[in-house]
Tab-separated table of C-alpha atoms and ligand atoms in Angstrom:
chain	number	residue	atom	x	y	z
A	1	UNK	CA	-0.152	0.072	-0.128
A	2	UNK	CA	0.943	3.383	0.084
A	3	UNK	CA	0.719	4.530	4.074
A	4	UNK	CA	4.202	3.826	4.277
A	5	UNK	CA	5.052	7.688	3.701
A	6	UNK	CA	4.963	9.507	7.165
A	7	UNK	CA	2.858	12.215	5.116
A	8	UNK	CA	-0.002	10.110	4.895
A	9	UNK	CA	-0.330	10.216	8.509
A	10	UNK	CA	-2.138	13.798	7.977
A	11	UNK	CA	-4.312	12.326	5.498
A	12	UNK	CA	-8.198	11.531	6.512
A	13	UNK	CA	-8.572	8.826	3.512
A	14	UNK	CA	-6.631	8.842	0.325
A	15	UNK	CA	-9.839	9.995	-2.361
A	16	UNK	CA	-8.117	9.442	-5.828
A	17	UNK	CA	-5.203	6.673	-5.977
A	18	UNK	CA	-2.329	7.011	-8.321
A	19	UNK	CA	-3.487	4.067	-10.802
A	20	UNK	CA	-7.123	5.755	-11.229
A	21	UNK	CA	-5.396	9.252	-11.925
A	22	UNK	CA	-3.146	7.837	-14.681
A	23	UNK	CA	-6.100	5.938	-16.212
A	24	UNK	CA	-8.059	9.046	-16.067
A	25	UNK	CA	-4.968	11.179	-17.889
A	26	UNK	CA	-4.916	8.805	-20.841
A	27	UNK	CA	-8.609	8.919	-20.947
A	28	UNK	CA	-8.659	12.803	-21.192
A	29	UNK	CA	-5.558	13.044	-23.404
A	30	UNK	CA	-7.382	10.135	-26.121
A	31	UNK	CA	-10.491	12.252	-25.877
A	32	UNK	CA	-8.248	16.102	-26.731
A	33	UNK	CA	-6.184	13.418	-29.361
A	34	UNK	CA	-9.383	12.900	-31.439
A	35	UNK	CA	-10.816	16.973	-30.604
A	36	UNK	CA	-7.848	18.275	-31.542
A	37	UNK	CA	-6.912	16.293	-34.405
A	38	UNK	CA	-4.965	18.546	-37.187
A	39	UNK	CA	-4.770	21.376	-35.220
A	40	UNK	CA	-1.923	22.936	-33.432
A	41	UNK	CA	-2.743	23.071	-29.736
A	42	UNK	CA	-1.245	26.053	-27.073
A	43	UNK	CA	-0.972	24.371	-23.224
A	44	UNK	CA	-1.201	26.664	-20.675
A	45	UNK	CA	-0.161	25.231	-17.009
A	46	UNK	CA	-1.538	27.367	-14.493
A	47	UNK	CA	1.263	27.118	-11.639
A	48	UNK	CA	1.930	25.447	-9.598
A	49	UNK	CA	-0.573	23.123	-8.736
A	50	UNK	CA	-1.351	22.318	-12.117
A	51	UNK	CA	2.076	21.166	-12.868
A	52	UNK	CA	1.954	17.397	-11.807
A	53	UNK	CA	-0.921	17.192	-13.792
A	54	UNK	CA	0.003	19.393	-16.791
A	55	UNK	CA	3.183	17.168	-17.412
A	56	UNK	CA	1.332	13.864	-17.332
A	57	UNK	CA	-0.810	15.206	-19.616
A	58	UNK	CA	0.607	16.495	-22.373
A	59	UNK	CA	3.561	13.421	-23.143
A	60	UNK	CA	-0.258	11.754	-24.157
A	61	UNK	CA	-1.062	14.096	-26.273
A	62	UNK	CA	-0.396	13.133	-30.062
A	63	UNK	CA	-0.927	17.032	-30.966
A	64	UNK	CA	1.583	19.218	-32.592
A	65	UNK	CA	1.946	21.876	-29.192
A	66	UNK	CA	3.441	25.110	-27.435
A	67	UNK	CA	3.506	25.339	-23.376
A	68	UNK	CA	3.344	28.545	-21.170
A	69	UNK	CA	2.996	28.934	-18.218
A	70	UNK	CA	0.769	31.341	-15.806
A	71	UNK	CA	0.860	31.975	-12.228
A	72	UNK	CA	-2.046	33.449	-10.371
A	73	UNK	CA	-2.344	34.385	-6.590
A	74	UNK	CA	-4.679	32.325	-4.825
A	75	UNK	CA	-5.096	30.844	-1.493
A	76	UNK	CA	-1.577	31.690	0.487
A	77	UNK	CA	-1.786	29.350	3.728
A	78	UNK	CA	-5.679	29.043	3.782
A	79	UNK	CA	-8.135	26.645	2.538
A	80	UNK	CA	-10.514	29.641	2.243
A	81	UNK	CA	-10.871	31.761	-1.526
A	82	UNK	CA	-10.025	35.265	-0.967
A	83	UNK	CA	-11.694	35.872	-4.644
A	84	UNK	CA	-8.873	38.153	-5.653
A	85	UNK	CA	-7.186	36.793	-8.536
A	86	UNK	CA	-3.513	38.947	-9.100
A	87	UNK	CA	-1.103	37.519	-11.893
A	88	UNK	CA	2.184	36.813	-10.943
A	89	UNK	CA	3.395	35.445	-13.680
A	90	UNK	CA	2.235	36.050	-16.887
A	91	UNK	CA	2.370	33.991	-20.225
A	92	UNK	CA	5.522	34.512	-22.685
A	93	UNK	CA	3.771	34.031	-25.490
A	94	UNK	CA	1.029	35.382	-27.468
A	95	UNK	CA	-2.300	33.581	-27.383
A	96	UNK	CA	-3.798	35.450	-30.822
A	97	UNK	CA	-5.043	33.148	-32.945
A	98	UNK	CA	-4.144	30.152	-31.271
A	99	UNK	CA	-5.881	27.154	-29.877
A	100	UNK	CA	-5.757	27.361	-26.295
A	101	UNK	CA	-6.080	24.759	-23.468
A	102	UNK	CA	-5.627	26.146	-19.954
A	103	UNK	CA	-4.862	22.787	-17.640
A	104	UNK	CA	-5.600	23.413	-13.900
A	105	UNK	CA	-5.259	21.184	-10.636
A	106	UNK	CA	-8.894	22.199	-9.419
A	107	UNK	CA	-12.076	24.123	-9.985
A	108	UNK	CA	-13.664	25.280	-6.720
A	109	UNK	CA	-15.234	28.939	-6.605
A	110	UNK	CA	-14.692	29.351	-10.436
A	111	UNK	CA	-13.168	32.645	-9.884
A	112	UNK	CA	-9.615	32.640	-10.458
A	113	UNK	CA	-10.540	29.887	-14.147
A	114	UNK	CA	-13.201	32.662	-15.244
A	115	UNK	CA	-10.374	35.660	-15.147
A	116	UNK	CA	-8.070	33.318	-16.741
A	117	UNK	CA	-10.653	32.468	-19.858
A	118	UNK	CA	-11.945	35.851	-19.980
A	119	UNK	CA	-8.298	37.458	-19.710
A	120	UNK	CA	-7.244	34.911	-22.999
A	121	UNK	CA	-10.534	35.503	-24.702
A	122	UNK	CA	-9.779	39.108	-24.645
A	123	UNK	CA	-6.260	38.622	-25.478
A	124	UNK	CA	-7.771	37.248	-29.258
A	125	UNK	CA	-7.260	33.309	-28.877
A	126	UNK	CA	-9.221	31.891	-31.605
A	127	UNK	CA	-10.570	28.890	-28.820
A	128	UNK	CA	-9.900	28.620	-25.191
A	129	UNK	CA	-10.916	25.397	-23.236
A	130	UNK	CA	-10.446	24.531	-20.009
A	131	UNK	CA	-9.253	21.278	-18.606
A	132	UNK	CA	-9.179	20.332	-14.886
A	133	UNK	CA	-8.053	17.688	-12.951
A	134	UNK	CA	-10.794	17.783	-10.278
A	135	UNK	CA	-14.070	19.845	-10.283
A	136	UNK	CA	-15.667	20.727	-6.635
A	137	UNK	CA	-18.788	22.069	-8.410
A	138	UNK	CA	-20.540	22.604	-4.982
A	139	UNK	CA	-18.099	25.602	-4.109
A	140	UNK	CA	-18.986	27.452	-7.240
A	141	UNK	CA	-19.445	31.548	-7.341
A	142	UNK	CA	-20.146	31.347	-11.375
A	143	UNK	CA	-21.162	30.089	-14.302
A	144	UNK	CA	-18.039	28.549	-15.430
A	145	UNK	CA	-17.589	25.756	-18.156
A	146	UNK	CA	-15.767	23.353	-17.675
A	147	UNK	CA	-14.862	21.803	-21.037
A	148	UNK	CA	-12.632	18.791	-19.523
A	149	UNK	CA	-12.595	17.332	-16.033
A	150	UNK	CA	-11.363	14.242	-14.916
A	151	UNK	CA	-12.750	13.831	-11.227
A	152	UNK	CA	-15.664	15.432	-9.766
A	153	UNK	CA	-15.169	15.659	-5.942
A	154	UNK	CA	-17.073	16.645	-3.058
A	155	UNK	CA	-16.575	19.716	-1.123
A	156	UNK	CA	-13.311	18.679	0.634
A	157	UNK	CA	-10.020	19.789	1.532
A	158	UNK	CA	-7.739	17.397	-1.065
A	159	UNK	CA	-4.081	17.687	-1.595
A	160	UNK	CA	-1.512	15.425	-3.151
A	161	UNK	CA	-0.212	15.282	-6.857
A	162	UNK	CA	0.135	18.833	-7.011
A	163	UNK	CA	-2.442	20.228	-4.771
A	164	UNK	CA	-1.326	21.652	-1.737
A	165	UNK	CA	-1.452	22.975	1.633
A	166	UNK	CA	0.516	26.103	2.814
A	167	UNK	CA	2.984	24.648	-0.384
A	168	UNK	CA	3.374	21.011	1.580
A	169	UNK	CA	1.980	17.846	-0.129
A	170	UNK	CA	2.529	18.685	-3.784
A	171	UNK	CA	4.493	15.286	-3.979
A	172	UNK	CA	2.352	12.750	-2.669
A	173	UNK	CA	1.680	10.570	-5.615
A	174	UNK	CA	-1.598	10.081	-4.624
A	175	UNK	CA	-4.951	12.795	-3.591
A	176	UNK	CA	-5.911	12.474	-0.320
A	177	UNK	CA	-8.638	14.262	2.084
A	178	UNK	CA	-6.537	16.667	4.303
A	179	UNK	CA	-7.353	15.982	8.088
A	180	UNK	CA	-8.889	19.070	9.325
A	181	UNK	CA	-6.615	18.888	12.278
A	182	UNK	CA	-3.938	20.214	9.910
A	183	UNK	CA	-5.332	23.274	9.535
A	184	UNK	CA	-7.372	23.694	12.461
A	185	UNK	CA	-6.018	26.224	14.451
A	186	UNK	CA	-5.868	28.212	11.577
A	187	UNK	CA	-9.698	28.925	11.951
B	1	IMP	P1	-11.162	29.193	-7.348
B	1	IMP	O1	-10.717	30.664	-8.092
B	1	IMP	O2	-11.784	28.946	-6.113
B	1	IMP	O3	-11.464	27.727	-8.264
B	1	IMP	O4	-9.922	28.095	-6.661
B	1	IMP	C1	-8.586	27.719	-7.420
B	1	IMP	C2	-7.619	27.158	-6.843
B	1	IMP	O5	-7.574	26.892	-5.260
B	1	IMP	C3	-6.799	25.592	-7.388
B	1	IMP	O6	-6.181	26.394	-8.404
B	1	IMP	C4	-5.759	25.783	-5.932
B	1	IMP	O7	-4.685	26.262	-5.813
B	1	IMP	C5	-6.778	26.144	-5.264
B	1	IMP	N1	-7.781	25.147	-4.435
B	1	IMP	C6	-9.236	25.025	-4.115
B	1	IMP	N2	-9.589	23.762	-3.944
B	1	IMP	C7	-8.640	23.243	-3.040
B	1	IMP	C8	-8.217	22.092	-2.653
B	1	IMP	O8	-9.306	21.378	-1.973
B	1	IMP	N3	-7.208	21.755	-2.763
B	1	IMP	C9	-5.669	22.347	-2.803
B	1	IMP	N4	-6.471	23.487	-3.013
B	1	IMP	C10	-7.334	24.064	-3.634
B	2	MG	MG1	-4.212	26.111	-8.848
């Protein structure tokens, strides 16, 4: 099993195991290979959480593609969203006339993603679609369209496979529900 690592002691439970993640990433890639066949894709990774999902996903894509990275402010050390979006690192390349795929780790309130999708459309991308590893629809505060998602999850705070709490747990190979006692002091 996976519980040989000390970090797993901070989890309430493993929600999605590594094999399940790998299979879902392959299924999504197969779908994207069909839908974007004959086109060139610009894949945008939203740092830092999506980096793990991003590199696994694009290695399964059989398409000519370019990569770029964007970082926005999010939770900081808290498990609650501030609703405020600030660009910390912008793209290096223009999106004008590109077919853009935004790759995110998790869509929660949807505020961050709504901002990104809107910004890229305004910059003249030919198309902008959103692929997320996890979707928490119960928490949505807008009508953001999620084009592709690997897993719909309940309203619980999860870590692992890129997702962090206070910058920790990103290196867990599985996705787990963080034990509330870890962030209890903050409330
Ligand atoms: P949104 O703008 O509320 O959709 O926030 C999305 C961002 O919040 C994600 O990219 C994550 O960085 C963070 N986030 C939301 N829920 C979780 C969670 O359960 N675990 C870890 N990070 C989360
Ligand atoms: Mg993120």
